[in-house]
Amino acid sequence: MGEPDGTPISRSLYERAVRVMPGGASRNSAIREPHPLYAARADGCRITDVDGAERIDFANNMASLIHGHAHPAIVSAVANQLRKGTASTLSTEVEVRFAEHLCSRNPNFEKVRFVNSGTEAVMGALKAARAFTGRTKVAKAEGAYHGLYDYAEVSQTARPSNWGDLDSPASVPVAHGTPQPVLDDVVVIPYNDPERAVAILDRQADEIACVLLDVMPHWAGLCPATPAYASALQRWVGHNGALLVADEVITFRNSYGGAQQQYGLAPDITAMGKIIGGGFPVGAIAGRAHIMEMMNPLGDSYLLPYSGTFSANPVTMTAGLTAMELYDQAQIDHVNRLAELAVGAINDTIKTLGAPASVTGAGSMFRIHMRPDPPANHRETHPDPAAAERLKQFYNRMLDCGILLIYSGAGAISTPMGEAEIDQLVAAVDTSLAALR
Ligand SMILES: Cc1ncc(COP(=O)(O)O)c(C=O)c1O
């Protein structure tokens, strides 16, 4: 199924693609050797590639499709909106309704602005924190991915040769050419290590505008933050005149108002994206009214011009509102329960096989690692070359077993899934891990 000979149409599309796109694609998450697979159609929790192979989709467009593909209510609402126009310079009622809906989900969201991606939402949140505090530095956990904004991406690709001492992790650039002043303005703190993190923050307390926190950073291991770590950062910003910026681009799915509610956090600003777009590109910045008012050109505290041509376009707003109205407590409980089942059964399988693998995750997400103990942070997640190779093989075996994961080994449950899909996932993990031994 996943081998080149079984995928002639994908292969020939790729041969055309590499001539006109670097790597043959517009997003690295689609790239795979010997070539990417191309989607023909998708429905519910299943996706079929152009060569006719159907798989259960646990990738869900990098965890952005909470209702899977082509949910009938979203399709119908979007089709209706398409006929009324896709974007204009006038605002729309659906934008207002969606803003009301999001604000109703969490008291920390007093006002909201829509943007087009998680990257933009994080960028807006960091700019807002700087404008509000008059300080320039932002702190973030080592290895955490927060999108592509220069400041937010620092240290995401840190590796043993350049990550430095844990008491002072290096500001490792992702993009070559990142200006040194950007690196100097990013304070990298270890993840899930409250004592070290606070000691580092204390050293430059007067300069830090905000701490950017994802309580379950996917690329740093999908390890849930310890309550002690999250509350130490919340306390630190409170005592030092800085803001807490929550990145809930992934974790908003974890509970009705985002994972921050499970930790009892009260972030000043929250960045969202992914599932709130109902399958369309989206981002949102939500937070305290007096901070968000800095974006109001008619207000007295207009310190942050922030806009975008396609922001709050009515197609995204319609899809997002429909998706989020459907994502009620019953649906949240449903996907979280399925993930718990999956993690329990995968752990049992790993134990029975004696495989050098482990699982992390929370809410409706899980991530399978090619190391015997679950990692707790970026440094432990970073694979040695042999583990990286095993992960590639594991991912391809899972494709052969009819399961599409994210290439990190992570998976996201969607609401159309049931126990049958979890059984198929676990059976595929069993077969794939056994084949690696
Ligand atoms: C935690 C987190 N923040 C921000 C982003 C960036 O979102 P986008 O890809 O929509 O720009 C991502 C994307 O995967 C993410 O996982």
CSV table of C-alpha atoms and ligand atoms in Angstrom, one decimal:
chain,number,residue,atom,x,y,z
A,1,MET,CA,0.0,0.0,0.0
A,2,GLY,CA,2.7,2.5,1.0
A,3,GLU,CA,5.4,1.2,-1.3
A,4,PRO,CA,6.2,3.0,-4.6
A,5,ASP,CA,5.0,0.3,-6.9
A,6,GLY,CA,1.5,0.3,-5.3
A,7,THR,CA,1.3,4.1,-5.7
A,8,PRO,CA,2.0,4.9,-9.4
A,9,ILE,CA,-0.4,7.9,-9.5
A,10,SER,CA,1.1,9.5,-6.4
A,11,ARG,CA,4.6,8.9,-7.8
A,12,SER,CA,3.9,10.5,-11.1
A,13,LEU,CA,2.2,13.5,-9.4
A,14,TYR,CA,5.3,13.9,-7.3
A,15,GLU,CA,7.6,13.8,-10.3
A,16,ARG,CA,5.7,16.8,-11.7
A,17,ALA,CA,5.6,18.5,-8.2
A,18,VAL,CA,9.3,18.5,-7.6
A,19,ARG,CA,9.9,20.4,-10.8
A,20,VAL,CA,7.8,23.3,-9.6
A,21,MET,CA,7.9,23.2,-5.8
A,22,PRO,CA,10.8,22.8,-3.4
A,23,GLY,CA,10.6,19.3,-2.0
A,24,GLY,CA,7.5,18.9,-4.2
A,25,ALA,CA,5.1,20.4,-1.8
A,26,SER,CA,4.0,23.6,0.0
A,27,ARG,CA,4.2,22.1,3.5
A,28,ASN,CA,6.9,19.9,5.0
A,29,SER,CA,4.3,17.8,6.8
A,30,ALA,CA,3.2,16.3,3.5
A,31,ILE,CA,6.7,15.3,2.3
A,32,ARG,CA,7.7,11.7,2.7
A,33,GLU,CA,10.2,9.3,1.1
A,34,PRO,CA,10.1,7.9,-1.6
A,35,HIS,CA,7.3,10.4,-2.4
A,36,PRO,CA,4.2,11.9,-0.7
A,37,LEU,CA,0.8,10.3,-1.0
A,38,TYR,CA,-1.9,12.4,-2.7
A,39,ALA,CA,-5.4,12.6,-1.4
A,40,ALA,CA,-8.3,11.9,-3.8
A,41,ARG,CA,-11.2,12.3,-1.3
A,42,ALA,CA,-12.0,12.1,2.4
A,43,ASP,CA,-15.1,11.5,4.4
A,44,GLY,CA,-15.6,11.3,8.1
A,45,CYS,CA,-12.6,9.6,9.6
A,46,ARG,CA,-11.4,8.0,6.3
A,47,ILE,CA,-9.2,9.3,3.6
A,48,THR,CA,-8.5,7.7,0.2
A,49,ASP,CA,-5.4,8.4,-1.8
A,50,VAL,CA,-5.2,8.8,-5.6
A,51,ASP,CA,-4.1,5.2,-6.0
A,52,GLY,CA,-7.2,3.9,-4.2
A,53,ALA,CA,-5.9,3.0,-0.8
A,54,GLU,CA,-8.3,4.0,2.0
A,55,ARG,CA,-7.0,4.6,5.5
A,56,ILE,CA,-8.3,5.8,8.9
A,57,ASP,CA,-7.1,9.4,9.2
A,58,PHE,CA,-5.5,10.0,12.6
A,59,ALA,CA,-3.5,12.9,11.2
A,60,ASN,CA,-6.6,15.0,10.7
A,61,ASN,CA,-4.7,17.6,8.9
A,62,MET,CA,-2.2,18.0,11.7
A,63,ALA,CA,-4.8,17.8,14.4
A,64,SER,CA,-7.0,20.5,12.9
A,65,LEU,CA,-10.1,18.5,11.9
A,66,ILE,CA,-12.0,17.7,15.1
A,67,HIS,CA,-15.0,16.4,13.1
A,68,GLY,CA,-12.9,14.6,10.5
A,69,HIS,CA,-13.6,15.3,6.8
A,70,ALA,CA,-16.7,16.7,5.1
A,71,HIS,CA,-19.0,16.8,8.1
A,72,PRO,CA,-22.5,17.2,6.6
A,73,ALA,CA,-23.4,20.2,8.7
A,74,ILE,CA,-20.2,22.0,7.9
A,75,VAL,CA,-20.5,21.2,4.2
A,76,SER,CA,-24.0,22.4,4.0
A,77,ALA,CA,-23.3,25.7,6.0
A,78,VAL,CA,-20.2,26.4,3.9
A,79,ALA,CA,-22.0,25.7,0.6
A,80,ASN,CA,-24.7,28.1,1.6
A,81,GLN,CA,-22.1,30.8,2.4
A,82,LEU,CA,-20.2,30.2,-0.8
A,83,ARG,CA,-23.2,31.3,-2.8
A,84,LYS,CA,-23.4,34.5,-0.7
A,85,GLY,CA,-19.8,35.5,-1.2
A,86,THR,CA,-16.4,34.3,0.1
A,87,ALA,CA,-14.8,37.5,1.3
A,88,SER,CA,-15.4,41.2,1.2
A,89,THR,CA,-14.4,44.4,3.0
A,90,LEU,CA,-17.6,44.5,4.9
A,91,SER,CA,-17.8,42.5,8.2
A,92,THR,CA,-20.4,39.8,8.4
A,93,GLU,CA,-22.9,38.6,11.0
A,94,VAL,CA,-21.3,35.2,11.2
A,95,GLU,CA,-18.0,36.9,12.4
A,96,VAL,CA,-19.9,38.5,15.3
A,97,ARG,CA,-21.7,35.2,16.1
A,98,PHE,CA,-18.4,33.3,16.1
A,99,ALA,CA,-16.7,35.8,18.3
A,100,GLU,CA,-19.7,35.6,20.7
A,101,HIS,CA,-19.4,31.9,20.7
A,102,LEU,CA,-15.7,31.7,21.4
A,103,CYS,CA,-16.0,34.3,24.2
A,104,SER,CA,-18.8,32.3,25.8
A,105,ARG,CA,-16.5,29.3,26.0
A,106,ASN,CA,-14.0,30.8,28.4
A,107,PRO,CA,-14.1,33.8,30.7
A,108,ASN,CA,-10.5,34.6,29.9
A,109,PHE,CA,-11.7,35.4,26.4
A,110,GLU,CA,-13.2,38.9,26.9
A,111,LYS,CA,-12.5,40.0,23.3
A,112,VAL,CA,-11.2,38.2,20.2
A,113,ARG,CA,-9.7,39.0,16.9
A,114,PHE,CA,-9.6,36.5,14.0
A,115,VAL,CA,-6.6,35.9,11.8
A,116,ASN,CA,-5.7,33.2,9.3
A,117,SER,CA,-3.3,30.8,11.0
A,118,GLY,CA,-1.9,29.7,14.3
A,119,THR,CA,1.4,31.4,13.3
A,120,GLU,CA,-0.4,34.7,12.9
A,121,ALA,CA,-2.3,34.2,16.2
A,122,VAL,CA,1.0,33.6,18.2
A,123,MET,CA,2.6,36.5,16.4
A,124,GLY,CA,-0.3,38.8,17.3
A,125,ALA,CA,-0.2,37.6,20.9
A,126,LEU,CA,3.5,38.3,21.3
A,127,LYS,CA,3.2,41.7,19.7
A,128,ALA,CA,0.3,42.5,22.0
A,129,ALA,CA,2.4,41.5,25.0
A,130,ARG,CA,5.3,43.7,24.0
A,131,ALA,CA,3.0,46.7,23.2
A,132,PHE,CA,1.2,46.3,26.5
A,133,THR,CA,4.2,45.9,28.8
A,134,GLY,CA,6.7,48.1,26.8
A,135,ARG,CA,9.2,45.2,27.2
A,136,THR,CA,10.8,43.4,24.3
A,137,LYS,CA,11.8,39.8,25.5
A,138,VAL,CA,9.6,36.8,25.2
A,139,ALA,CA,10.2,33.5,27.1
A,140,LYS,CA,9.3,30.1,25.7
A,141,ALA,CA,9.9,26.5,26.4
A,142,GLU,CA,12.8,24.7,24.7
A,143,GLY,CA,11.8,22.8,21.6
A,144,ALA,CA,8.1,24.0,21.6
A,145,TYR,CA,6.7,24.7,18.1
A,146,HIS,CA,4.6,27.8,18.0
A,147,GLY,CA,4.5,28.5,14.2
A,148,LEU,CA,6.9,30.4,12.0
A,149,TYR,CA,7.2,33.9,13.6
A,150,ASP,CA,10.9,34.6,14.1
A,151,TYR,CA,10.7,34.9,17.9
A,152,ALA,CA,8.2,32.1,18.4
A,153,GLU,CA,10.2,29.5,16.4
A,154,VAL,CA,13.5,30.0,18.3
A,155,SER,CA,14.9,26.8,19.8
A,156,GLN,CA,12.3,24.5,18.1
A,157,THR,CA,15.0,22.6,16.3
A,158,ALA,CA,17.6,22.7,19.1
A,159,ARG,CA,19.8,19.6,19.2
A,160,PRO,CA,22.5,18.1,21.4
A,161,SER,CA,25.3,20.0,19.6
A,162,ASN,CA,23.8,23.4,20.1
A,163,TRP,CA,21.1,23.3,22.9
A,164,GLY,CA,23.6,24.3,25.6
A,165,ASP,CA,23.4,24.0,29.3
A,166,LEU,CA,20.0,23.3,30.9
A,167,ASP,CA,20.5,26.2,33.3
A,168,SER,CA,20.7,28.5,30.3
A,169,PRO,CA,19.4,26.8,27.1
A,170,ALA,CA,20.7,28.4,23.9
A,171,SER,CA,18.5,30.6,21.7
A,172,VAL,CA,18.9,28.4,18.6
A,173,PRO,CA,17.7,29.9,15.4
A,174,VAL,CA,15.5,27.8,13.1
A,175,ALA,CA,15.9,29.8,9.9
A,176,HIS,CA,19.5,30.7,8.9
A,177,GLY,CA,19.7,34.4,8.8
A,178,THR,CA,17.6,35.0,11.9
A,179,PRO,CA,18.9,38.4,13.2
A,180,GLN,CA,21.0,38.1,16.4
A,181,PRO,CA,18.8,40.7,18.2
A,182,VAL,CA,15.8,38.3,17.7
A,183,LEU,CA,17.8,35.5,19.3
A,184,ASP,CA,18.8,37.9,22.2
A,185,ASP,CA,15.2,38.7,22.8
A,186,VAL,CA,14.0,35.1,23.2
A,187,VAL,CA,14.5,33.6,26.7
A,188,VAL,CA,14.5,29.8,26.4
A,189,ILE,CA,13.4,27.9,29.5
A,190,PRO,CA,13.5,24.2,30.1
A,191,TYR,CA,10.1,22.5,29.8
A,192,ASN,CA,8.5,21.0,32.9
A,193,ASP,CA,11.4,22.1,35.1
A,194,PRO,CA,9.8,24.9,37.2
A,195,GLU,CA,12.9,25.6,39.4
A,196,ARG,CA,15.3,26.1,36.5
A,197,ALA,CA,12.7,28.0,34.4
A,198,VAL,CA,12.0,30.5,37.2
A,199,ALA,CA,15.7,30.9,37.9
A,200,ILE,CA,16.3,31.8,34.2
A,201,LEU,CA,13.3,34.2,34.1
A,202,ASP,CA,14.4,35.9,37.3
A,203,ARG,CA,17.7,36.8,35.7
A,204,GLN,CA,16.0,39.2,33.3
A,205,ALA,CA,12.7,39.8,35.0
A,206,ASP,CA,12.4,43.5,34.1
A,207,GLU,CA,12.8,42.8,30.3
A,208,ILE,CA,10.3,40.0,29.8
A,209,ALA,CA,7.0,40.9,28.2
A,210,CYS,CA,5.5,37.5,28.4
A,211,VAL,CA,5.9,33.8,28.9
A,212,LEU,CA,4.5,31.8,25.9
A,213,LEU,CA,3.2,28.5,27.2
A,214,ASP,CA,1.7,25.5,25.4
A,215,VAL,CA,0.8,22.9,28.1
A,216,MET,CA,1.2,20.0,25.7
A,217,PRO,CA,3.8,21.0,23.0
A,218,HIS,CA,3.6,18.5,20.2
A,219,TRP,CA,7.1,18.7,18.9
A,220,ALA,CA,8.6,18.8,22.3
A,221,GLY,CA,7.1,15.4,22.9
A,222,LEU,CA,3.4,15.9,23.4
A,223,CYS,CA,4.1,15.7,27.1
A,224,PRO,CA,1.4,17.3,29.3
A,225,ALA,CA,2.8,20.1,31.5
A,226,THR,CA,3.0,19.3,35.2
A,227,PRO,CA,0.5,21.4,37.2
A,228,ALA,CA,3.6,22.6,39.2
A,229,TYR,CA,5.3,23.9,36.0
A,230,ALA,CA,2.2,25.7,34.7
A,231,SER,CA,1.3,27.3,38.0
A,232,ALA,CA,4.9,28.4,38.6
A,233,LEU,CA,4.9,30.3,35.3
A,234,GLN,CA,1.5,31.8,36.0
A,235,ARG,CA,2.7,33.0,39.4
A,236,TRP,CA,6.0,34.3,37.9
A,237,VAL,CA,4.3,36.5,35.4
A,238,GLY,CA,1.9,37.8,38.1
A,239,HIS,CA,4.8,38.8,40.3
A,240,ASN,CA,6.9,40.3,37.6
A,241,GLY,CA,4.6,42.5,35.5
A,242,ALA,CA,4.7,40.1,32.5
A,243,LEU,CA,1.8,38.5,30.7
A,244,LEU,CA,1.0,34.8,30.3
A,245,VAL,CA,0.3,33.9,26.6
A,246,ALA,CA,-1.2,30.5,26.1
A,247,ASP,CA,-0.7,28.8,22.8
A,248,GLU,CA,-3.8,26.7,22.5
A,249,VAL,CA,-3.5,26.1,18.8
A,250,ILE,CA,-3.5,22.4,19.4
A,251,THR,CA,-4.8,22.1,23.0
A,252,PHE,CA,-8.0,24.0,22.6
A,253,ARG,CA,-9.6,20.6,21.7
A,254,ASN,CA,-8.7,19.2,25.2
A,255,SER,CA,-11.7,20.8,27.0
A,256,TYR,CA,-14.6,23.2,26.4
A,257,GLY,CA,-12.5,26.4,26.9
A,258,GLY,CA,-9.1,24.9,26.2
A,259,ALA,CA,-6.5,23.1,28.3
A,260,GLN,CA,-5.9,26.2,30.4
A,261,GLN,CA,-9.2,25.4,32.2
A,262,GLN,CA,-7.9,22.0,33.3
A,263,TYR,CA,-4.8,23.7,34.8
A,264,GLY,CA,-6.8,26.6,36.4
A,265,LEU,CA,-4.7,29.1,34.4
A,266,ALA,CA,-5.8,32.6,33.6
A,267,PRO,CA,-3.7,33.6,30.6
A,268,ASP,CA,-3.8,37.3,29.6
A,269,ILE,CA,-3.9,36.3,25.9
A,270,THR,CA,-4.6,33.0,24.2
A,271,ALA,CA,-3.6,32.1,20.6
A,272,MET,CA,-5.9,29.6,18.9
A,273,GLY,CA,-6.1,28.0,15.4
A,274,LYS,CA,-6.6,24.5,13.9
A,275,ILE,CA,-9.9,23.0,15.0
A,276,ILE,CA,-11.7,26.4,15.4
A,277,GLY,CA,-11.6,26.8,11.6
A,278,GLY,CA,-13.8,23.8,10.9
A,279,GLY,CA,-11.4,22.7,8.2
A,280,PHE,CA,-10.4,26.1,6.8
A,281,PRO,CA,-7.3,28.3,7.6
A,282,VAL,CA,-7.8,30.2,10.8
A,283,GLY,CA,-6.3,31.7,13.9
A,284,ALA,CA,-7.7,33.7,16.8
A,285,ILE,CA,-6.2,35.9,19.4
A,286,ALA,CA,-8.4,36.2,22.5
A,287,GLY,CA,-7.8,37.8,25.9
A,288,ARG,CA,-8.5,40.5,28.4
A,289,ALA,CA,-10.5,43.4,27.0
A,290,HIS,CA,-8.0,46.1,28.0
A,291,ILE,CA,-5.2,44.3,26.3
A,292,MET,CA,-7.2,43.4,23.2
A,293,GLU,CA,-8.4,47.1,23.0
A,294,MET,CA,-4.8,48.0,21.9
A,295,MET,CA,-6.0,46.7,18.4
A,296,ASN,CA,-8.9,49.1,18.3
A,297,PRO,CA,-8.0,52.0,15.9
A,298,LEU,CA,-10.9,54.0,17.4
A,299,GLY,CA,-9.9,53.5,21.0
A,300,ASP,CA,-7.7,55.5,23.4
A,301,SER,CA,-5.0,52.9,23.6
A,302,TYR,CA,-4.3,52.0,20.0
A,303,LEU,CA,-0.8,50.6,20.2
A,304,LEU,CA,-1.1,47.6,17.9
A,305,PRO,CA,-2.3,47.9,14.3
A,306,TYR,CA,-3.3,44.4,13.4
A,307,SER,CA,-5.2,43.3,10.3
A,308,GLY,CA,-5.3,40.9,7.4
A,309,THR,CA,-7.0,40.7,4.0
A,310,PHE,CA,-8.7,37.4,4.6
A,311,SER,CA,-9.1,37.6,8.4
A,312,ALA,CA,-12.6,36.6,9.5
A,313,ASN,CA,-13.6,35.7,5.9
A,314,PRO,CA,-17.2,34.4,6.1
A,315,VAL,CA,-16.3,30.9,4.8
A,316,THR,CA,-13.9,30.2,7.6
A,317,MET,CA,-16.3,31.9,10.1
A,318,THR,CA,-19.2,29.7,9.0
A,319,ALA,CA,-17.2,26.5,9.1
A,320,GLY,CA,-15.6,27.4,12.4
A,321,LEU,CA,-18.8,28.4,14.1
A,322,THR,CA,-20.6,25.3,12.9
A,323,ALA,CA,-17.7,23.0,14.0
A,324,MET,CA,-17.3,24.6,17.4
A,325,GLU,CA,-21.1,24.6,18.1
A,326,LEU,CA,-21.0,20.9,17.4
A,327,TYR,CA,-18.0,20.4,19.6
A,328,ASP,CA,-19.9,20.4,22.9
A,329,GLN,CA,-19.0,18.7,26.2
A,330,ALA,CA,-20.5,15.3,25.0
A,331,GLN,CA,-18.3,15.3,21.9
A,332,ILE,CA,-15.2,16.4,24.0
A,333,ASP,CA,-15.8,13.5,26.4
A,334,HIS,CA,-16.3,11.2,23.5
A,335,VAL,CA,-12.9,11.9,21.8
A,336,ASN,CA,-11.0,12.2,25.1
A,337,ARG,CA,-12.4,8.8,26.2
A,338,LEU,CA,-11.3,7.2,22.8
A,339,ALA,CA,-7.8,8.6,23.2
A,340,GLU,CA,-7.6,7.2,26.7
A,341,LEU,CA,-8.7,3.8,25.4
A,342,ALA,CA,-6.1,4.0,22.6
A,343,VAL,CA,-3.2,5.0,24.9
A,344,GLY,CA,-4.1,2.2,27.4
A,345,ALA,CA,-4.2,-0.4,24.7
A,346,ILE,CA,-1.1,0.8,22.9
A,347,ASN,CA,0.8,0.7,26.3
A,348,ASP,CA,-0.4,-2.9,26.8
A,349,THR,CA,0.8,-3.8,23.3
A,350,ILE,CA,4.2,-2.3,23.9
A,351,LYS,CA,4.5,-4.2,27.1
A,352,THR,CA,3.4,-7.5,25.6
A,353,LEU,CA,5.8,-7.1,22.7
A,354,GLY,CA,8.6,-5.7,24.9
A,355,ALA,CA,9.0,-3.1,22.2
A,356,PRO,CA,11.3,-0.1,22.8
A,357,ALA,CA,8.4,2.3,22.5
A,358,SER,CA,6.2,4.6,24.6
A,359,VAL,CA,3.2,6.9,24.4
A,360,THR,CA,2.6,10.4,25.5
A,361,GLY,CA,-0.4,12.7,25.2
A,362,ALA,CA,-3.6,13.9,26.8
A,363,GLY,CA,-7.1,15.0,25.8
A,364,SER,CA,-7.8,13.5,22.3
A,365,MET,CA,-4.1,13.4,21.2
A,366,PHE,CA,-1.4,10.7,21.6
A,367,ARG,CA,2.1,10.4,20.3
A,368,ILE,CA,4.1,7.2,19.9
A,369,HIS,CA,7.8,7.4,20.6
A,370,MET,CA,10.6,5.0,19.6
A,371,ARG,CA,12.1,5.0,23.1
A,372,PRO,CA,11.3,2.7,26.1
A,373,ASP,CA,10.3,5.5,28.6
A,374,PRO,CA,8.0,8.3,27.7
A,375,PRO,CA,9.9,11.5,27.3
A,376,ALA,CA,9.3,14.5,29.5
A,377,ASN,CA,10.7,17.3,27.5
A,378,HIS,CA,12.3,18.3,24.2
A,379,ARG,CA,15.7,16.9,25.1
A,380,GLU,CA,14.3,13.5,25.9
A,381,THR,CA,12.1,13.5,22.8
A,382,HIS,CA,14.9,14.3,20.4
A,383,PRO,CA,15.6,11.0,18.7
A,384,ASP,CA,19.0,9.4,18.1
A,385,PRO,CA,19.5,8.5,14.4
A,386,ALA,CA,18.5,4.9,15.0
A,387,ALA,CA,15.2,5.9,16.7
A,388,ALA,CA,14.5,8.4,13.9
A,389,GLU,CA,14.9,5.6,11.4
A,390,ARG,CA,12.7,3.2,13.4
A,391,LEU,CA,10.0,6.0,13.5
A,392,LYS,CA,10.1,6.4,9.7
A,393,GLN,CA,9.7,2.6,9.3
A,394,PHE,CA,6.9,2.5,11.9
A,395,TYR,CA,5.0,5.3,10.1
A,396,ASN,CA,5.2,3.5,6.8
A,397,ARG,CA,4.1,0.2,8.3
A,398,MET,CA,1.1,2.0,9.8
A,399,LEU,CA,0.3,3.3,6.3
A,400,ASP,CA,0.5,-0.3,5.1
A,401,CYS,CA,-1.9,-1.3,7.9
A,402,GLY,CA,-4.4,1.4,6.8
A,403,ILE,CA,-3.6,4.0,9.4
A,404,LEU,CA,-2.5,7.6,8.6
A,405,LEU,CA,-0.7,9.2,11.5
A,406,ILE,CA,1.2,12.5,11.8
A,407,TYR,CA,4.8,11.8,10.8
A,408,SER,CA,6.0,12.5,14.4
A,409,GLY,CA,4.1,9.3,15.4
A,410,ALA,CA,1.3,11.5,16.8
A,411,GLY,CA,-2.4,11.0,16.3
A,412,ALA,CA,-5.6,13.1,16.9
A,413,ILE,CA,-9.0,11.6,17.5
A,414,SER,CA,-12.0,13.0,15.6
A,415,THR,CA,-15.6,12.9,16.6
A,416,PRO,CA,-16.7,10.4,13.8
A,417,MET,CA,-14.4,7.8,15.3
A,418,GLY,CA,-15.6,5.0,17.5
A,419,GLU,CA,-14.1,2.0,19.4
A,420,ALA,CA,-13.9,0.1,16.1
A,421,GLU,CA,-11.4,2.6,14.7
A,422,ILE,CA,-9.4,2.5,18.0
A,423,ASP,CA,-9.3,-1.3,17.7
A,424,GLN,CA,-7.9,-1.0,14.2
A,425,LEU,CA,-5.3,1.6,15.4
A,426,VAL,CA,-4.1,-0.7,18.2
A,427,ALA,CA,-4.0,-3.8,15.9
A,428,ALA,CA,-1.9,-1.7,13.4
A,429,VAL,CA,0.5,-0.5,16.2
A,430,ASP,CA,0.9,-4.2,17.3
A,431,THR,CA,1.7,-5.4,13.7
A,432,SER,CA,4.0,-2.4,13.0
A,433,LEU,CA,6.0,-2.6,16.2
A,434,ALA,CA,6.3,-6.3,15.9
A,435,ALA,CA,7.7,-5.9,12.3
A,436,LEU,CA,10.4,-3.5,13.5
A,437,ARG,CA,12.0,-6.0,15.9
B,1,LIG,C1,1.1,24.7,19.1
B,1,LIG,C2,1.1,25.4,17.8
B,1,LIG,N1,1.2,26.7,17.7
B,1,LIG,C3,1.1,27.3,16.5
B,1,LIG,C4,1.1,26.6,15.3
B,1,LIG,C5,1.1,27.3,14.0
B,1,LIG,O1,-0.2,27.1,13.4
B,1,LIG,P1,-0.3,27.3,11.8
B,1,LIG,O2,0.3,26.0,11.2
B,1,LIG,O3,-1.8,27.3,11.6
B,1,LIG,O4,0.4,28.5,11.4
B,1,LIG,C6,1.0,25.2,15.4
B,1,LIG,C7,1.0,24.4,14.1
B,1,LIG,O5,1.1,23.2,14.1
B,1,LIG,C8,1.0,24.6,16.6
B,1,LIG,O6,1.0,23.2,16.8
